[in-house]
Coordinates of C-alpha atoms in Angstrom, one line a residue:
Chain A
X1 CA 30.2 9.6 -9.6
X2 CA 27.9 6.8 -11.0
X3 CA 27.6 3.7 -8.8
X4 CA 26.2 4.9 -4.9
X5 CA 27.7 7.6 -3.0
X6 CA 26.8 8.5 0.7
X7 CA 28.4 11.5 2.6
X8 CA 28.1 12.5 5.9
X9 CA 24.9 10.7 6.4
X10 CA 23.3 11.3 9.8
X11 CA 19.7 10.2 11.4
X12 CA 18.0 10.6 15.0
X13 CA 14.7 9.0 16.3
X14 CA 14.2 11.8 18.6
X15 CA 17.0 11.3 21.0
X16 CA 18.4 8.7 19.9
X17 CA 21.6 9.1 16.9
X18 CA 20.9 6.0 14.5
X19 CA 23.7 6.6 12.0
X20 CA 25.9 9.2 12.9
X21 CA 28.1 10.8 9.7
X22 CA 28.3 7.8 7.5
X23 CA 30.5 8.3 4.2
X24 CA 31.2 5.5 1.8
X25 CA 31.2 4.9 -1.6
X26 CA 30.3 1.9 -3.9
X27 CA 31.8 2.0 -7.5
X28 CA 30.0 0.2 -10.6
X29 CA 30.6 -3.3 -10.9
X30 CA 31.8 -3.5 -7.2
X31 CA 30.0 -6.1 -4.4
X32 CA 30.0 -3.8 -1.2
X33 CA 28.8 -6.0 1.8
X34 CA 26.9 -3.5 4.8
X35 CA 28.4 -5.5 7.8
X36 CA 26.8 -4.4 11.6
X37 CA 24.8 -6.7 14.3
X38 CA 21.5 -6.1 14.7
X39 CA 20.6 -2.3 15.1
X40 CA 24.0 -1.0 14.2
X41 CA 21.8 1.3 11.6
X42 CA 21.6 -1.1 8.3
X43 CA 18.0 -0.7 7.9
X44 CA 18.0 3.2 8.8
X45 CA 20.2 3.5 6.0
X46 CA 17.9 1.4 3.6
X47 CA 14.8 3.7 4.7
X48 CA 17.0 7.0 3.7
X49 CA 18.3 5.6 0.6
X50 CA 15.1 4.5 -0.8
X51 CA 13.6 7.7 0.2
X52 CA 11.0 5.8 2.4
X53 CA 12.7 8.2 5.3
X54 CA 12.9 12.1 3.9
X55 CA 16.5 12.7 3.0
X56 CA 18.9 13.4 5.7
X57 CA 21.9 16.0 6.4
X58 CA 24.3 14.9 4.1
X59 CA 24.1 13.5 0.6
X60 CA 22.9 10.2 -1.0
X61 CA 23.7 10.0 -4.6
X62 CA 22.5 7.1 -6.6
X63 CA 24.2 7.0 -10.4
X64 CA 25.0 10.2 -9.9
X65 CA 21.4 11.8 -9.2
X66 CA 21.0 13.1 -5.5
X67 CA 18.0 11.3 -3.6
X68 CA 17.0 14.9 -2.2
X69 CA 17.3 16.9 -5.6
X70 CA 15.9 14.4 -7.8
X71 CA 14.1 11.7 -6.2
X72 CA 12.6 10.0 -8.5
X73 CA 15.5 9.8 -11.0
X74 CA 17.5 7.9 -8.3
X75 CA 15.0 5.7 -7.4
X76 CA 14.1 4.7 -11.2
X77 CA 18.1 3.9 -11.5
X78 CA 17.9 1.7 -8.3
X79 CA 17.0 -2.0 -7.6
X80 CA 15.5 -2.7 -4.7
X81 CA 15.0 -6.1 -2.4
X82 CA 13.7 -5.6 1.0
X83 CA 13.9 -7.8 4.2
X84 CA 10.7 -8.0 4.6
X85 CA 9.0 -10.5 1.4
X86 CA 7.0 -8.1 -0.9
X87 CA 5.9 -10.4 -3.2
X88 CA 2.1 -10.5 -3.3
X89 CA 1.2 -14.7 -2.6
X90 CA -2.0 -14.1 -3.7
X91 CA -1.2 -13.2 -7.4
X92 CA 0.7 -15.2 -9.8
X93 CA 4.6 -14.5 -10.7
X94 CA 4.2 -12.9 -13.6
X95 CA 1.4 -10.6 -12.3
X96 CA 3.9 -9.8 -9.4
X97 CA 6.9 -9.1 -12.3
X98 CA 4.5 -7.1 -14.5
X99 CA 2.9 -5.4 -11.4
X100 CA 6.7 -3.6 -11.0
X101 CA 7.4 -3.2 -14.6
X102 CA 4.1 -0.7 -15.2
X103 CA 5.3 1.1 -11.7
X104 CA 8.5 1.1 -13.1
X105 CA 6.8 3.1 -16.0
X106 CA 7.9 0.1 -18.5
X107 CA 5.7 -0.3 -21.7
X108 CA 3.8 -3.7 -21.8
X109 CA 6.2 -5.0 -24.8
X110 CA 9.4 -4.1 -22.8
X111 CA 8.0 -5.1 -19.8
X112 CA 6.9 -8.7 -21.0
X113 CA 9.9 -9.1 -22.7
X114 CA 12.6 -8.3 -20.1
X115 CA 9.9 -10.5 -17.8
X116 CA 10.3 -13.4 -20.4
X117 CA 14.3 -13.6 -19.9
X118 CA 14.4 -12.7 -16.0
X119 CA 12.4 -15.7 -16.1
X120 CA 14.2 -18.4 -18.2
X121 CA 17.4 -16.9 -16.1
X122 CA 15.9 -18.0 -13.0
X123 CA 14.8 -21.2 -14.8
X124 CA 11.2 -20.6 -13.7
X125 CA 9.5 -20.1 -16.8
X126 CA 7.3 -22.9 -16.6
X127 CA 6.2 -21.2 -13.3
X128 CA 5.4 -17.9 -14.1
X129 CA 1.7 -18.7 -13.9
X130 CA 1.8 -20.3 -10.6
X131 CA 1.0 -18.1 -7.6
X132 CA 3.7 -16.5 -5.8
X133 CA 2.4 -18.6 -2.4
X134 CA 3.6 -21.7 -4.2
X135 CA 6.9 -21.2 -4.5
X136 CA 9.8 -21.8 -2.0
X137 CA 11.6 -19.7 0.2
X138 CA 14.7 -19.9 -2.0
X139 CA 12.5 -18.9 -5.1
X140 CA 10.4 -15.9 -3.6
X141 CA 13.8 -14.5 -3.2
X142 CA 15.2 -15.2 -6.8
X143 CA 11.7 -14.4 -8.4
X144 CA 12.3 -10.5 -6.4
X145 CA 15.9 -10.2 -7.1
X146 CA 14.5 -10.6 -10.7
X147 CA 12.0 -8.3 -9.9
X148 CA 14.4 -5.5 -8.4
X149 CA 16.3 -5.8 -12.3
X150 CA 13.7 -5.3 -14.5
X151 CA 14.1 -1.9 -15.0
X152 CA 17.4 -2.3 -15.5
X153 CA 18.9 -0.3 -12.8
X154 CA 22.4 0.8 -11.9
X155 CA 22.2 0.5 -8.4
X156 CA 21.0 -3.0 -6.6
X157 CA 20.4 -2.6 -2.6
X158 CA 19.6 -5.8 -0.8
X159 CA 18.7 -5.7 2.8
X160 CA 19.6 -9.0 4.6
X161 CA 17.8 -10.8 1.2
X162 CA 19.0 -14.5 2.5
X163 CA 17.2 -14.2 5.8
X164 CA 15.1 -17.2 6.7
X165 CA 16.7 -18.7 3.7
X166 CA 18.4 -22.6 3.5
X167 CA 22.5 -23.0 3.7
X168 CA 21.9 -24.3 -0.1
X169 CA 19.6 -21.0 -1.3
X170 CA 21.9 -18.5 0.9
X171 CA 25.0 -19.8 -1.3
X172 CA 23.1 -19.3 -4.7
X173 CA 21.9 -16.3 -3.8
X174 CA 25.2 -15.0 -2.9
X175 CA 26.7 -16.3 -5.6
X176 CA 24.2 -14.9 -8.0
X177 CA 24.2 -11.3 -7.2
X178 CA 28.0 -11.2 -6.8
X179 CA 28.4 -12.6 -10.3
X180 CA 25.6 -9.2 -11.3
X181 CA 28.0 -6.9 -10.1
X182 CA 31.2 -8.8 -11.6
X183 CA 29.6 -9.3 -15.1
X184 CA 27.0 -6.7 -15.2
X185 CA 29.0 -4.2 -13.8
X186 CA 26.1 -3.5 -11.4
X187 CA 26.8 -1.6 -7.9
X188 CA 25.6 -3.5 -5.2
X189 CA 25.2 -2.9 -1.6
X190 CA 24.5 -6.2 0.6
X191 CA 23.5 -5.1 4.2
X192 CA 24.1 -8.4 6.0
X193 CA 25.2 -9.5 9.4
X194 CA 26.4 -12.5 8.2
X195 CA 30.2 -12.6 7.9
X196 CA 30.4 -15.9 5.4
X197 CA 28.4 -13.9 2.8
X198 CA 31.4 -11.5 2.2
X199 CA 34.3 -12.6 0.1
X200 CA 37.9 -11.1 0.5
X201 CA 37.8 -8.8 -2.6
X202 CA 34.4 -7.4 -2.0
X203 CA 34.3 -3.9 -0.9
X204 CA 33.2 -4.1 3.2
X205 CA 31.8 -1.2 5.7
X206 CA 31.4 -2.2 9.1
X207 CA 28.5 -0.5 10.5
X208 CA 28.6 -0.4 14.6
X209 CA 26.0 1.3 16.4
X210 CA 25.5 4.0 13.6
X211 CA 29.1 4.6 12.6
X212 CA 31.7 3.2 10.3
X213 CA 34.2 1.3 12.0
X214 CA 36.2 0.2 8.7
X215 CA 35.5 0.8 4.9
X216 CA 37.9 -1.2 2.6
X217 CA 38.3 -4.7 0.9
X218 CA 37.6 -7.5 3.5
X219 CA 40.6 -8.9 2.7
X220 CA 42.5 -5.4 3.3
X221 CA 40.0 -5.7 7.0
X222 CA 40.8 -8.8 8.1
X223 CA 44.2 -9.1 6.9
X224 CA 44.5 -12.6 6.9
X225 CA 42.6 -13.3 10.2
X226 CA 38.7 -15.0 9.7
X227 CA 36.4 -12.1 9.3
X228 CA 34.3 -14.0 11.6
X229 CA 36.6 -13.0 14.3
X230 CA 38.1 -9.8 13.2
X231 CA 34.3 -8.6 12.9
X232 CA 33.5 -9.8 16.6
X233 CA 36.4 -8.3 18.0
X234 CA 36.0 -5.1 16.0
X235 CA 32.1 -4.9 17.1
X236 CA 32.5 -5.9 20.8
X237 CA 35.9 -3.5 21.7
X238 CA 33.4 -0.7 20.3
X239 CA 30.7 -2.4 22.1
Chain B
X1 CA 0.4 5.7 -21.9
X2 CA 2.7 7.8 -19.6
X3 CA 4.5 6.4 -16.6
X4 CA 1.9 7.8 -14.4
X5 CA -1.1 6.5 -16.0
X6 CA 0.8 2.6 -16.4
X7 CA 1.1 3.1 -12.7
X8 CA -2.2 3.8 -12.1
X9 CA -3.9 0.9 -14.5
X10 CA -1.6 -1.6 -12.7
X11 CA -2.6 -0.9 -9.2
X12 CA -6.3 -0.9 -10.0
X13 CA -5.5 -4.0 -11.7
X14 CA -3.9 -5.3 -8.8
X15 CA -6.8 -4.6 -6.5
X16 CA -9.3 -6.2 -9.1
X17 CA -7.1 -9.1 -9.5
X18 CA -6.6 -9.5 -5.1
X19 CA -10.3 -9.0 -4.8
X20 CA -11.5 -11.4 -7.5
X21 CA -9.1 -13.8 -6.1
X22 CA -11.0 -13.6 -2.7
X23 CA -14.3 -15.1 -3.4
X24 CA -15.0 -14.6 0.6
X25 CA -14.1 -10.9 0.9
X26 CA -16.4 -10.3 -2.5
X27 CA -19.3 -12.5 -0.9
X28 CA -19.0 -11.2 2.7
X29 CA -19.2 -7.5 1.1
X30 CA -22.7 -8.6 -0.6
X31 CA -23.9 -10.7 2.3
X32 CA -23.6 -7.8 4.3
X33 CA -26.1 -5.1 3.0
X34 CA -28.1 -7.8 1.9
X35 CA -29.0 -9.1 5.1
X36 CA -30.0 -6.0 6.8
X37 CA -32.3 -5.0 3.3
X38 CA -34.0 -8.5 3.5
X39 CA -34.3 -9.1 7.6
X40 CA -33.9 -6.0 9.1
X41 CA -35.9 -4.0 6.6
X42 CA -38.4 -6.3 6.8
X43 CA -38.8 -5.8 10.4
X44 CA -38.4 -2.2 10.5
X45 CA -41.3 -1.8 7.9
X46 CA -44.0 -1.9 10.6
X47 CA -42.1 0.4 13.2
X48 CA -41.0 3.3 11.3
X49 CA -43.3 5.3 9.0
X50 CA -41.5 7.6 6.5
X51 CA -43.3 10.8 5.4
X52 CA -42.7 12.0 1.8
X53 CA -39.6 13.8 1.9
X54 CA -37.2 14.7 -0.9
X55 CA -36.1 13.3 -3.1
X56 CA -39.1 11.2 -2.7
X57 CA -42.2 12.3 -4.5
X58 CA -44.7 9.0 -3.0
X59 CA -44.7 7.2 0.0
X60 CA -42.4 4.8 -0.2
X61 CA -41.1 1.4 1.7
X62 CA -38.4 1.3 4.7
X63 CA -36.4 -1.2 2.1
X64 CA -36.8 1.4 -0.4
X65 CA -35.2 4.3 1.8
X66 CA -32.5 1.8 3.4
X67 CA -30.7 1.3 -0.2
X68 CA -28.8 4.2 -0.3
X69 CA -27.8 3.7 2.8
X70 CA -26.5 0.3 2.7
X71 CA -24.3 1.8 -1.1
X72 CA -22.7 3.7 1.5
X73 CA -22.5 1.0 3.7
X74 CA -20.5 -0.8 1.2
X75 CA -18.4 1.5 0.4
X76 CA -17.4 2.6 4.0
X77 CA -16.4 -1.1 4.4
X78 CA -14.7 -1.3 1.4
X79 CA -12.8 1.6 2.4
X80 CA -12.0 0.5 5.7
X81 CA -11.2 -2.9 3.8
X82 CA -8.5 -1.2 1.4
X83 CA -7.1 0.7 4.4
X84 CA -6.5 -2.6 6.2
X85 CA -4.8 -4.2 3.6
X86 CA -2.2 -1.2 3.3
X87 CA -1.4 -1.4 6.9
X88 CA -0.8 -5.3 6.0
X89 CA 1.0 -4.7 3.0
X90 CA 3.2 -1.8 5.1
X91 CA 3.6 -4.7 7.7
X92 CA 4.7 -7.0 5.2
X93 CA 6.9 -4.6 3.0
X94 CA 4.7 -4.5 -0.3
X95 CA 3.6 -0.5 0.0
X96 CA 7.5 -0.2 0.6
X97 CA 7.8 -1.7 -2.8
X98 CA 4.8 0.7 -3.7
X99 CA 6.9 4.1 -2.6
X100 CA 10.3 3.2 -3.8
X101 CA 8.6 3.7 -7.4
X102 CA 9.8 6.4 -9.4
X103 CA 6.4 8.5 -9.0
X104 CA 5.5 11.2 -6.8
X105 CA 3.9 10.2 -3.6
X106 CA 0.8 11.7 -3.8
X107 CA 0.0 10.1 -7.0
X108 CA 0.9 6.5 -5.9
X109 CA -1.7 7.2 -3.0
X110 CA -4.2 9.0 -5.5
X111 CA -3.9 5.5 -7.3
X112 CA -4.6 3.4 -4.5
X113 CA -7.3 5.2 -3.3
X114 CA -8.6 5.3 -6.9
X115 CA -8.3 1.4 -6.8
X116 CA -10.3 0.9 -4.0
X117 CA -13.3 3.1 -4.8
X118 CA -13.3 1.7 -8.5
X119 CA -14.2 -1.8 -5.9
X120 CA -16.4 0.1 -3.8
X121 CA -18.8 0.9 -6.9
X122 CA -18.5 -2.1 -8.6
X123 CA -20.0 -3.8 -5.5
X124 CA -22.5 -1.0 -4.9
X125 CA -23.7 -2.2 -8.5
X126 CA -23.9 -5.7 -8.0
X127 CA -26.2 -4.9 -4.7
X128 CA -27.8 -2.5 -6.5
X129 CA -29.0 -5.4 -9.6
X130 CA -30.2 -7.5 -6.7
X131 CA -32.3 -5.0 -5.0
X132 CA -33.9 -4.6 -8.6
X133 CA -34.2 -8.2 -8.7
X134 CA -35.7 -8.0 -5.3
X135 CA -38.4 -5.7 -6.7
X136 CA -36.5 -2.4 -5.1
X137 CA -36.1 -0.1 -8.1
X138 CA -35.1 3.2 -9.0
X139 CA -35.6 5.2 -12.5
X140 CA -33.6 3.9 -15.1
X141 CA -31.6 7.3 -15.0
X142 CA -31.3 6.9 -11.4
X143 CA -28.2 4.2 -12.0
X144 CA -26.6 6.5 -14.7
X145 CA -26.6 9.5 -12.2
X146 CA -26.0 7.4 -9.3
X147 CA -22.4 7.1 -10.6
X148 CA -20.6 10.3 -10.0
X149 CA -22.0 9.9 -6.6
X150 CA -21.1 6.9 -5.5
X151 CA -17.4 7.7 -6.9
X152 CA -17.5 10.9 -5.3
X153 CA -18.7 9.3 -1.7
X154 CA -16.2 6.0 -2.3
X155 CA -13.3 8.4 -2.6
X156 CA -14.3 10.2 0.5
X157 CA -14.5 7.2 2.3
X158 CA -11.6 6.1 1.0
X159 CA -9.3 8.7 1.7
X160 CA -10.4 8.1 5.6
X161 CA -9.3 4.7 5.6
X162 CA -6.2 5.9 4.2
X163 CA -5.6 8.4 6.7
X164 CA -6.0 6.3 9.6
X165 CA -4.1 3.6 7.7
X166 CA -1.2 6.3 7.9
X167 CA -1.4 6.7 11.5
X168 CA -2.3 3.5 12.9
X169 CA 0.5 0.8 13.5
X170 CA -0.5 -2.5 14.0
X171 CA -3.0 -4.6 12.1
X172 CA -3.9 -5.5 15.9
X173 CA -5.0 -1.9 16.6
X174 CA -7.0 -1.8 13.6
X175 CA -9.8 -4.0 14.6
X176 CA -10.6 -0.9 17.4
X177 CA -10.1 1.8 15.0
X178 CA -13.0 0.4 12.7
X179 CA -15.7 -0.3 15.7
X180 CA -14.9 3.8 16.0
X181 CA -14.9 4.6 13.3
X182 CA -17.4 2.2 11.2
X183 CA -20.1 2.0 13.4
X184 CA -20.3 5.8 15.1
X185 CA -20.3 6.7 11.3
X186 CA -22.5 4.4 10.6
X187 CA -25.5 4.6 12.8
X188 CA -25.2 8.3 13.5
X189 CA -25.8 9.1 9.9
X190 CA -29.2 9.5 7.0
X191 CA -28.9 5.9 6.0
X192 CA -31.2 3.8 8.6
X193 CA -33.3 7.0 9.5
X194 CA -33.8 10.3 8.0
X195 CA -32.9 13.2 10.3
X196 CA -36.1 14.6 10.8
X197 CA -36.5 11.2 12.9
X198 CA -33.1 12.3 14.4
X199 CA -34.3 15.4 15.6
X200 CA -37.3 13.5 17.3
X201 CA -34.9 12.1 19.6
X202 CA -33.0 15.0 20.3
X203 CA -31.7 17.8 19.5
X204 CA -28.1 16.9 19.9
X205 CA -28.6 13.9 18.4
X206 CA -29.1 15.5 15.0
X207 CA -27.0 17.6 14.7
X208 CA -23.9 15.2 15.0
X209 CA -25.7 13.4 12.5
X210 CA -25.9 16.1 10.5
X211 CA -22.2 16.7 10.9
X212 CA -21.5 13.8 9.6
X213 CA -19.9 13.3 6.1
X214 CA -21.1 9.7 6.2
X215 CA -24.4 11.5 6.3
X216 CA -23.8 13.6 3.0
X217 CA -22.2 10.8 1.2
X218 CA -25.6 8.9 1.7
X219 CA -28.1 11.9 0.8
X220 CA -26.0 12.4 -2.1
X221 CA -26.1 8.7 -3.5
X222 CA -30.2 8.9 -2.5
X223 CA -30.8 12.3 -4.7
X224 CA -28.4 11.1 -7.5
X225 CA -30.4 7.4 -7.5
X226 CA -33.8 9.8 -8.0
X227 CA -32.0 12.0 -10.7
X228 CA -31.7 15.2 -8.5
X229 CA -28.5 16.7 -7.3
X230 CA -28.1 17.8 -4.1
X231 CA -25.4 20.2 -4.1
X232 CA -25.3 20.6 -0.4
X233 CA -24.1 17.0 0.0
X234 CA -22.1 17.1 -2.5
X235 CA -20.2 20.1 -1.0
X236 CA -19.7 18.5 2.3
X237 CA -18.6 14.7 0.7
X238 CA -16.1 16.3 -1.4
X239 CA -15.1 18.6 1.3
X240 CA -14.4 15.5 3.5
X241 CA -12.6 13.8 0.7
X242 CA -10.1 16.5 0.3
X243 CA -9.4 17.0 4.3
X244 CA -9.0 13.1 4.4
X245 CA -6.6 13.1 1.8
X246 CA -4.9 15.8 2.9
X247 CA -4.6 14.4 6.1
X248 CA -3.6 11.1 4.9
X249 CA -0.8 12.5 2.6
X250 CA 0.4 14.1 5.9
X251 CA 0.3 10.7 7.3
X252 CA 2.3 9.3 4.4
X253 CA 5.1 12.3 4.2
X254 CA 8.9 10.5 4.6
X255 CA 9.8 13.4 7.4
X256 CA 6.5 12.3 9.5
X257 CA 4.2 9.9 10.1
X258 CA 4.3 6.4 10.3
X259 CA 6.8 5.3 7.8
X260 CA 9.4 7.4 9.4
X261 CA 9.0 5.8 12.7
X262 CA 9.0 2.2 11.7
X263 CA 11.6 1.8 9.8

């Protein structure tokens, strides 16, 4: 299928089972929120899915191309935003966008056209020549969500993207991305452990301690209880 | 221009653009050889005498010997340098960014590595055109020739900041890793004395210096600055380049390494 597909995913540090058989699958133009605490496996799953950890029993399939028989086709059809920032402060944002674009293989015309709109999106044009270091928090995040887009992908994964981020610049960014996958039709995958970012018709895996506790809408999960709760309770009886 | 090669102009472009934009890092990396051609050269002169060995053809000065030394100086810095901003950027997510590209590994590394000697050389040049202002000059040729071997020796050096880059984790840790690696390299190598001096001291002594790619890199820059090869050297450097690469690759691989345990 297009979209994101994960089967029977498994992954051990030694001893230790960090995701044990994980199967879910995201559809195009869905919002799929990642749901666990801390260490329940979110970021293990990031690693194996951008191919930063070698591919795993199982099968990851990003817009249809499998990240262990074509590698680099899945990763040119996904959009990345990491937890950690990766912008580089010492360069300006356009350097930083145009920096992506020729690893992204993009010719300097596309590249400084589809840099041009991200950027008038985002209503930063007049700052593209500032350096990344001057902007805000709220921005860095915008100017890399951009960033992950410019190739156009199919696929956008975001790992906990509003971290350290104001109640005001968490909403927009929320708000933003789900409105990609509802009017772009992009697949997104939200790894969060934040239960107010989900809303009830997003798509929502809980991950606990490596395994998938629940896979369905969050409405369909919490069934007209606060997710807050139903997620606590859900995480601490497996606790 | 294919993917590959767009990749490859933007990261060197990257590196030029992060090392122009720290004045301090470009002036430290002159400041550096400079100070140990003008003071401690100039002390030296009176304590060591050099007899005329190749690729020397005339007596010639202690500050005049020390130069190719000091290129490799540079560069061994400036690979240690690029290695230490990849375990920052790994700390702070940008080589993730960097591996998630739609590339083969080994080339995005090849890149890098590319980007940081293409820094290494252009320095060796600028302390290169004030030695010559200094009154320390080679044959006109001598920069021409010197090229290929200062690439060939920047790449090698390179390659071994890489592969310790792969393996060690914490920018913390890496302050250790360069006073064993710089300085050992360093001093027991051709570039403050020439190995027949060495061999004065001992035996021993020598021969680790003679083991020493550091060593090769140097003699290769000081035969290529006279216009001579020295195939020998150049052997052993690129020999050195392709173990540290390989190793570093190694380091680098998804199913091992440091990547793998981090995340």
């Amino acid at each position: 299928m297009s979209g994101l597909s994960v089967r029977n995913v498994t992954h051990r540090y030694g001893p230790r089972t960090a995701l044990d058989a994980v199967s879910f699958d995201v559809a195009p133009g869905r919002f799929c929120a990642l749901l666990g605490p801390n260490g329940a496996g979110k970021s293990t799953l990031f690693a194996l899915l951008t191919g930063l950890l070698a591919a795993p029993p199982g099968t990851i399939a990003v817009a249809g191309h499998d990240i262990r028989r074509e590698p680099t086709r899945a990763l040119a059809r996904m959009g990345v935003v990491f937890q950690a920032p990766t912008l580089d402060l010492d360069l300006t944002v356009a350097q930083n966008l145009r920096y992506f674009a020729a690893l992204q293989g993009l010719s300097d015309r596309i590249a400084a056209g589809r840099i041009d709109r991200a950027l008038h999106r985002l209503g930063m044009a007049e700052r593209a020549g500032e350096r990344a270091r001057a902007l805000n928090g709220g921005h860095r995040r915008r100017t890399e969500i951009a960033r992950a887009l410019i190739h156009e992908p199919a696929v956008l994964l975001l790992d906990e993207p509003t971290v350290g981020l104001d109640a005001a610049a968490r909403a927009a960014i929320t708000d933003h991305v789900h409105g990609l996958a509802r009017e772009d039709g992009l697949t997104v995958l939200w790894a969060t452990h934040l239960t107010d970012e989900v809303r009830p018709e997003d798509d929502l895996v809980i991950l606990h301690k490596g395994r998938v506790l629940r896979h369905a809408t969050a409405g369909a999960v919490a069934r007209g209880a606060p997710l807050t709760e139903v997620f606590l309770g859900l995480t601490g009886e497996a606790a | 221009m294919t993917p590959a090669l767009r990749a490859l102009r933007a990261i060197v472009t990257r590196e030029a653009l992060r090392f122009l934009g720290q004045r301090g890092r470009f002036l430290s990396a002159l400041v550096r050889p400079l100070v140990w051609l003008l003071v401690f050269a100039a002390g030296f002169r009176a304590a060591l005498g050099l007899s005329i060995t190749p690729p020397y053809t005339t007596y010639i000065e202690y500050e005049t010997y020390i130069v190719p030394g000091l290129c490799g100086m540079i560069l061994l810095f400036n690979g240690m340098q690029s290695s230490l901003s990849l375990v920052y950027d790994r700390e702070m997510g940008s080589m993730r960014l960097l591996l998630t590209a739609p590339l083969p590994r080994w080339w995005l590394l090849l890149c890098k590595l590319l980007a940081g000697t293409a820094i290494g050389v252009l320095q060796c040049y600028a302390f290169l055109l004030i030695a010559w202002i200094w009154g320390i000059r080679m044959p006109w040729l001598g920069y021409l020739t010197a090229l290929p071997a200062l690439v060939v020796a920047g790449l090698m050096l390179g390659a071994l900041g890489l592969a310790l880059s792969s393996f060690v984790k914490q920018l913390e840790n890496f302050a250790g890793v360069m006073n064993f690696v710089i300085f050992p390299m360093f001093f027991l190598s051709s570039a403050l004395y020439p190995l027949w001096r060495m061999q004065e001291a001992g035996d021993l002594l020598h021969d680790i210096c003679a083991a020493n790619p550091f060593t090769h890199a140097v003699e290769l820059v000081r035969f290529a600055l006279y216009v001579q090869p020295n195939l020998p050297a150049l052997g052993w450097t690129a020999l050195a380049a392709v173990a540290f690469l390989g190793l570093s690759l190694w380091g680098y691989d998804p199913a091992r390494g440091m990547m793998g345990q981090r995340a």
